[in-house]
Amino acid sequence: MEKNYKKNIRRLKYTFIGVFFCALFCVSLVNAESIQRSGFRAERLDSYLRKIELAYQVSFVYDATQINKAMSIEAPLKLVSINSDLEPLRSKGISYNIVGKQVILKKAIKAVAAKDITVKGRVRSTKDSQPIPGVSIREKGVANGTSTGVDGEYQITVKEGATLVYSAIGYKTVEMVVNGRTAIDVSIEDDVSQLKEVTISTGYQVLNKKLFTGAATTLKGSDVKQDGIVDVSRMLEGRAAGVSVSNVSGTFGSAPKIRIRGATSITGENKPLWVVDGVILEDIVNISNEQLSTGDASTLIGSSVAGINSDDIESFQILKDASATAQYGARAMNGVIVITTKKGRVGKPVISYTGNFSTYLKPSYDNFNIMNSNDQMSVYSELERKGWFNHATTSRASDGGVFTKMYQLINTYDQTSGNFGLANTPAARSTYLQRYAQTNTDWFDILFKNSLLQEHSVSISSGTDKSQLYISTSYLNDNGWAQGNSVERYTANVNATFQLSNSVTASILTTGAIRDQKAPGTVGRVSNPVEGRYSRDFDINPFSYALNTSRTMTAFNEDGSRESFTRNFAPFNILNELDNNTLDLSLLDFKLQGGLGIKITKDLKYDLLGSLRYVKSGQEHKVRENANMAMAYRANGDSYIQENNRFLYRNPDDPEAQPVVVLPYGGFYNTTDDFLKTYMVRNSLEYNKTFNEDHIVNVYGTQEMRIANRQVRNMIGYGFQYDKGGIPFVDPNIVKQAVESNLNYYGMQNKYDRFAAFMMRGAYSYKGKYSFNATGRYDGSNKLGRSNTARWLPTWNVSGAWNVDTENFMQNQNVVSRLTLRGTYGLTASLGSASNSSLVLRNGSALRPYLSEVESVMNIISLENSDLTWEKQYETNIGLDVGFLSDRLTLTVDAYKRNGFDLISPIRTSGIGGQYIKDANYADMKSKGLEVTIGGDIMKSKDWSWKTNFNFGYNENKVTNLKGVPTIFDLVGSDGAAREGFPYRGLYSLVLTGLNAQTGIPEFINQEGETSNDVYLQSDKTEFLKYEGPIDPKLTGGFYNTVRFKAFTFSALFTFSAGNKIRLNPIFANSYSDLDATPNEFKNRWSLPGDELVTNIPSIVDRASSNDLSGTYPYNNYNYSTARVADGGFIRLKQVSLSYSLTPTMLKRIGVNNASLSVVGNNFWLIYSDKKLYGQDPEFFSSGGVALPIPRQYTLSLKIGI
Amino acid sequence: MKKIIYLSILTALSLVSCKKFLDQQPDDRTELNSAVKVAEVLASAYPHGNYIPFTEAMSDNADDKNTTSRDNKNSLPWQYKDQEVNGDEIDTPPFYWNECYRAISAANAALETIANASNPQEYSASKGEALVARAYAHFMLVTLFSKSYNPATASSDPGIPYVTKLEKSVDSKYERGTIAFVYEQIEKDLIEGIPLIQDNTYKVPKYHFTTVAAHAFAARFYLFKRDYQKVIDHSELTFPGSSIVNSLREWNTTYTNSTYYVLQAQYTNSIEPANLLLAEANTVWGRSYAGYNYGLNTNLLFSVMGSANPLGYALVMQSNIYGSGPEVYNIPKFVEHFVKESISANFGDPYNMIPLLTAEEVLFNRAEAFARLGNNAAALININAYLSKRIEAYSPVSDVLTQEMVTDYYEGQSVTDAVISTILNFKRGEYMHEGLRWFDVVRLKIPIVHKSFDNKVTITLGPDDPRRVIQIPKESITLGLAPNPR
């Protein structure tokens, strides 16, 4: 059937060609012999033909059934030449052909007016007969076209005799003559050679891959999309070699820690640059990778990509080496991620709907190593025996659990009944404690729920040759996994492209996102160098609360009402707190972008790109009057509390007076607003020409300017009365207290970012065999401060590629279908954290106690550093791309070496200049790495297909020059520290020698190399510390498989990471309170001499001996010892999904183009992690605030296309 | 082609406009470009570090109380051990060193702006303050980190770097110079600066070098330089004749009648007339000095604060020593101003207001200068003026200290020496907890013996002991400054 079909087409084609040439020939003849005619008369055809036969000695051949010899024609009176004399036949519809002495006459085919017909059909692949979506179908020579839907079907209205051209990337182009048919099914063949024509988008240019010589990974949006994962940055996890994504917090809006090829700066942000549709995506607040784990409220707006609807993404390009990122010059040191969003397609409107319905699973104590209430109570009993819970101090504790409550009850005397809250008898106490010992509170159950997240996204794509339009909108609603958390997000995206004339194209892109989010109220985390800890007041993060709160405590009284314990001398119940202390976040992100392209000549193109983005975000921290934070300001029960409650106000003007309450009514209404306004304009010229088919040349020059203005403002609202109609009641003393403490109750700060750049890139390729590329860029920024020398920086790179497969010697084999060798060397840079190329001054108020003494003071924040410059690195990259067996198996290998220099690091100076610690460009860091990606279409048939992708990146870095001398404390913290000769962030430990045989107190090798329980953490003698390993994984990667059987597709993504160390949570202390939740390790603690031989879990020290420890902190040191380190490596089944696509017949029945249903499990299974973590997520450090771990999540996803 | 020309013109234009475009400051930083701002930067031209914790511990005003607390910041200086700590450890010599130089850089920033200003007369008062503040910080550095001034050896004894220019690059080099050079520079700045000062330009005068404070500092400087006539001259300019009495602390009336907290608040308050120059210092001294192991103990309570003086009875301060026992004996002199990290944080930076120059010191310096110049009578007039505010229920008739009483008490000493000894005796008690004793110890090479409570450890500091000179910070040594001999 198909063969016949082809024959027919061929025949038809020849006929057409014949007629075409004939017409051409005739016309030219007429032109050649234009002569004057004297006259005509009517004559019978046969007699006229006979006359000519005689005159020119020719004979006529014709089919008498076609030509009526009796017809009358207008014959010339006088014969001139055979051609002109035969001309009159034409007006009668007779054509002639002179062959030698014979003239063949034919009835000419009448040119009839062509009729419009509608052609329908389906395009399939020749290889597996599968329908191919997205095939472009054009009517040849006319501006008319469409494309196939998801099921490969198309419909187009064309002229009856038109020729249709079927084309798709990766397939050979096919032409079909319609010839009046209304149904044309076509099969198209794979085109391996065309695969190499794939383009690479650098965000500036779309380059022919032959001309692209850098290391880059392209990911199709539809391939990496993880249904149910709303933040697009998390979709990259395990997908591209060399890109490591650590989920330090799973809360919506907080970005994961992303590194491309590891760290490049010691003090900088180390974040890749995000580029969306050619424009750098600025963050509203700059949050470095390190700050991500703080859990501060600002991390929620730290990720601008959180406003992108993942359904709008066409592709990701991850640019890794110096050549790939060259066009970003001095901002590209950390790699670039280019997102291209979807554009409208030529064809009738296609409407797509995606709906995701996810549920999060509650965490459970199985994954955490926390004592149950019975074991916990026995620990408390030991603490009580050892004198920790004595009546006097425990009853007055500012924070307390069951024991504090017990003593408070004993102290409470009810005058009416004449009874105490609890009788002070051993029996009564024991009964009281019994209840809490048996309660075994499941805080995870109380504070978490199996929530529902729903995401709806609708898009319409439509277009003609002249204009294409893509419109999408989405809605996301997460009603909250942890109590007090919820999110709503709306996005909209309009992307229009217009072909204004043959040489002018214009595009307009508008995107908008609105977010409303709720989180538990939080105040910023502050590092406390005195105790060597981070602390956060009033932390009510549900996750860290569940993790750190004793299971002996209860959320509800026996009568079901909420039970309170003491915190900050005020009653505290976590559920009450989550209701009364909230953070409301709103965000509006709007982007307007326009582009204009002009073809000046065939080879020269001018482009203009302009963009405006406006982001407004507001945080409202609402502390209602019943919140613990508000009540703490009012706790002044007795003189002891008055003296010790730090939230009361001691008036310096009245030194004898007791501290007083300054928040008599209401709570707090604290607001923080962030604004970002950015503008960008880019002019570029691109010259693209192929000379003699062998020399492909591309020259690109651009000039760019960027402005980003950021503003943050905050306000502390005192005494807001939420339940009294929202009226503030301000005690002037609370403002006086703030002013006297040099705390401003409101503030505003601006940041101005100005950027200018000029760039030139030249690419040349000889026959597509050898490519050469050179880029130079000149960047200017105001970020270093006002200085004419520091602000400019040139960067450059050269690269080349050899397409070995195009060589002759590769033509006689069919194993290797593609083989490219690449090499790059160049300089990249990035702006460091310092901005003091000129003197930095800032005003403040003098730090003096009395208002009469306070004046405005100008402080030198930083002295001028005239040598300040950008952080830079030289990078060498060698790459290899191989395709085997028609690219069914592909392999990409990249090896790189980076030499970072001029890195900014704080350096301790003599102080004589006036600034003891200065930021200077002096540190050096070397890193090297290897990236491997193996991809394969293992099976490909009509019913079965199996695709696989395995990738990993290995990165190792070493600081080679660092003058700063870290102290022991700097090195042993969980965030690690830089040290010369070691990785950029290394983790170090005090060496635990064992437990003291008499006391069970841990002993270490101290700074002098002696065994002791006393280590001076401020010492800079660090040679006795043990280096454990880097805190960033050396190896990260992913393994992705997708198997299709008929309409079912099953896929699984494994991710893995290895080579880093984690500091376990600091849980040991000289003393414990009845709030502490202790881990199960405590069961094996030292309790009797001899235990030190079998355990290294230290004893609980008794109160008397703890006085002997005064000034030494062996338990704190234990937290920083070799005993408290775990391996950070893990293997995780990140995602599994099973989807079912409806068959074409079913689709027809319900009237849609395509429909599929998937079930997805995200964060499915932690297959391997260090036993010491007891199943806890090695990526998540409990950091409080707004941070939450990534939960296990199940999603039902529905996709429909109409 | 035309288009290309236009485009290149556009590019060229944009290059020119780039300079202005990139001149935008990256944040809200301010610039030093007006007289008001120069005055404000000078508010930070005073050291915000505290020398008391280590000078007090090194002096003979600190004895072993035999408590369990052994804070390095208190015990290392008591043992004359160098504190090789980082320069951000408050209450240590490296921190004070850094703070002095930070103050100097603020003064130099102001002076640099003034030098480049088109209207220098508008800045003249600020110039005066900057020069005197710069002199003060250098003087404190040279006194603590170099040998005491000795005219015979000053031109060869190593001084400290005298910085007159704002540092522009990280690897700037400095040299110690000689003590003579440093003194020369201090004197030069002082002489140039004092006449320019205008008290009415200050918003909070007590935290700035007023004319009075500048002369008081000059008196201290010349006392160290042993130029006694100038000490008297500057003291007279500070408080002419007997007017100083009105500025002394009212110990025998208001002070002694005050309660603990009121006294504590009064002592470092700017409304106290005796405080001539105050500076805020980042320190834990105020909350710690009572509890430090090396400090005021029972022994010192009776010797220094007691009746061991030519009067034969204790001054009123002794009856204002608080504390439940010798472990926590203290005269309430410092109130802590706690600058919290955030509104509800429980930690932050503790500050004390330190009286850098006081009326009593001017009086003592003038008295000593009179004595050194042989005018013992004038010296005694000054001492008696002091005692009029220190003797409980003072009687101008019966409570007069005579030359006879002095020579009787300091048997075997010349009149002048005995008068000076008397001055130093009262001065030592007056500045208990204030660290000023150490400055007399180094100036006059007073030997000190530190004995542990159990008498097992004895540390003797002879008159020429190299440990009298505090070691310069380790970073400065690393960067090429010669360390002090040990």
Tab-separated table of C-alpha atoms in Angstrom, chain A residues 147-273:
chain	number	residue	atom	x	y	z
A	147	SER	CA	2.568	20.972	13.537
A	148	THR	CA	1.620	17.564	14.811
A	149	GLY	CA	0.045	17.088	18.175
A	150	VAL	CA	1.206	14.749	20.880
A	151	ASP	CA	-0.259	11.786	18.989
A	152	GLY	CA	1.503	12.759	15.749
A	153	GLU	CA	-1.676	13.883	14.059
A	154	TYR	CA	-2.057	17.017	12.044
A	155	GLN	CA	-4.583	18.885	10.006
A	156	ILE	CA	-3.894	21.611	7.479
A	157	THR	CA	-5.890	23.475	4.854
A	158	VAL	CA	-3.956	23.808	1.594
A	159	LYS	CA	-4.368	24.242	-2.137
A	160	GLU	CA	-5.343	21.053	-3.905
A	161	GLY	CA	-2.070	20.762	-5.728
A	162	ALA	CA	0.202	21.961	-2.983
A	163	THR	CA	3.346	20.279	-1.800
A	164	LEU	CA	3.667	19.647	1.928
A	165	VAL	CA	7.041	19.740	3.661
A	166	TYR	CA	7.374	17.689	6.844
A	167	SER	CA	10.290	18.561	9.044
A	168	ALA	CA	11.386	17.952	12.607
A	169	ILE	CA	14.663	18.251	14.420
A	170	GLY	CA	16.465	14.963	14.279
A	171	TYR	CA	14.514	13.697	11.270
A	172	LYS	CA	15.011	13.897	7.545
A	173	THR	CA	12.743	16.356	5.800
A	174	VAL	CA	10.069	14.833	3.565
A	175	GLU	CA	7.989	16.481	0.839
A	176	MET	CA	4.584	15.271	-0.296
A	177	VAL	CA	2.421	16.492	-3.132
A	178	VAL	CA	-1.166	16.683	-2.011
A	179	ASN	CA	-2.687	16.098	-5.415
A	180	GLY	CA	-6.154	16.438	-4.070
A	181	ARG	CA	-5.818	13.881	-1.282
A	182	THR	CA	-7.344	14.695	2.089
A	183	ALA	CA	-5.525	12.098	4.163
A	184	ILE	CA	-1.774	11.792	4.023
A	185	ASP	CA	0.089	9.653	6.540
A	186	VAL	CA	3.813	10.081	6.443
A	187	SER	CA	6.722	8.204	7.899
A	188	ILE	CA	9.903	10.118	8.485
A	189	GLU	CA	13.360	8.810	9.061
A	190	ASP	CA	15.864	9.623	11.777
A	191	ASP	CA	18.628	11.859	10.621
A	192	VAL	CA	21.806	11.211	12.540
A	193	SER	CA	23.741	13.850	10.659
A	194	GLN	CA	21.167	16.422	11.545
A	195	LEU	CA	21.437	15.615	15.234
A	196	LYS	CA	24.782	17.286	15.149
A	197	GLU	CA	23.157	20.428	13.901
A	198	VAL	CA	21.555	20.824	17.293
A	199	THR	CA	21.989	24.291	18.623
A	200	ILE	CA	23.200	25.432	21.981
A	201	SER	CA	21.653	28.420	23.633
A	202	THR	CA	24.104	30.392	25.705
A	203	GLY	CA	21.498	32.912	26.703
A	204	TYR	CA	23.151	35.399	24.387
A	205	GLN	CA	23.325	33.402	21.203
A	206	VAL	CA	21.830	30.320	19.752
A	207	LEU	CA	24.894	28.680	18.296
A	208	ASN	CA	25.280	25.855	15.867
A	209	LYS	CA	26.751	23.053	17.899
A	210	LYS	CA	29.579	22.753	15.398
A	211	LEU	CA	30.706	26.165	16.537
A	212	PHE	CA	30.235	25.469	20.209
A	213	THR	CA	33.325	24.144	21.871
A	214	GLY	CA	32.576	24.359	25.583
A	215	ALA	CA	31.319	21.972	28.230
A	216	ALA	CA	27.590	22.215	28.616
A	217	THR	CA	24.687	19.957	29.432
A	218	THR	CA	21.296	20.394	27.848
A	219	LEU	CA	18.266	19.103	29.660
A	220	LYS	CA	14.797	19.165	28.195
A	221	GLY	CA	12.263	20.592	30.583
A	222	SER	CA	9.833	17.761	29.951
A	223	ASP	CA	12.534	15.182	30.643
A	224	VAL	CA	13.628	16.442	34.019
A	225	LYS	CA	10.315	17.679	35.298
A	226	GLN	CA	9.469	15.979	38.548
A	227	ASP	CA	5.764	16.064	39.110
A	228	GLY	CA	5.046	17.378	42.564
A	229	ILE	CA	8.398	19.157	42.933
A	230	VAL	CA	7.486	22.784	42.597
A	231	ASP	CA	10.882	24.470	42.734
A	232	VAL	CA	12.549	24.148	39.350
A	233	SER	CA	16.035	24.309	40.839
A	234	ARG	CA	15.425	21.021	42.619
A	235	MET	CA	14.686	19.348	39.313
A	236	LEU	CA	18.358	19.428	38.436
A	237	GLU	CA	19.324	17.060	41.217
A	238	GLY	CA	21.099	14.019	39.823
A	239	ARG	CA	20.500	15.077	36.231
A	240	ALA	CA	23.705	16.717	35.110
A	241	ALA	CA	27.226	15.648	35.874
A	242	GLY	CA	29.043	18.164	38.002
A	243	VAL	CA	25.920	19.876	39.288
A	244	SER	CA	25.388	19.195	42.953
A	245	VAL	CA	22.081	20.061	44.553
A	246	SER	CA	21.806	19.774	48.326
A	247	ASN	CA	18.425	20.267	49.868
A	248	VAL	CA	19.409	22.081	53.038
A	249	SER	CA	15.816	23.169	53.472
A	250	GLY	CA	12.668	21.960	51.824
A	251	THR	CA	10.491	24.936	52.668
A	252	PHE	CA	8.894	26.503	49.626
A	253	GLY	CA	10.902	29.429	48.324
A	254	SER	CA	14.198	28.548	49.926
A	255	ALA	CA	16.680	27.539	47.314
A	256	PRO	CA	18.684	24.369	47.470
A	257	LYS	CA	22.436	24.670	47.724
A	258	ILE	CA	23.530	24.375	44.104
A	259	ARG	CA	27.119	24.104	43.052
A	260	ILE	CA	28.465	23.630	39.576
A	261	ARG	CA	31.913	22.098	39.706
A	262	GLY	CA	32.318	22.837	43.392
A	263	ALA	CA	33.257	26.020	45.125
A	264	THR	CA	35.323	28.751	43.549
A	265	SER	CA	35.403	31.355	46.277
A	266	ILE	CA	36.341	31.136	49.923
A	267	THR	CA	34.085	33.913	51.136
A	268	GLY	CA	31.725	34.479	48.210
A	269	GLU	CA	28.314	33.121	47.412
A	270	ASN	CA	29.386	30.212	45.204
A	271	LYS	CA	25.993	30.212	43.555
A	272	PRO	CA	25.555	29.601	39.847
A	273	LEU	CA	24.166	32.398	37.734
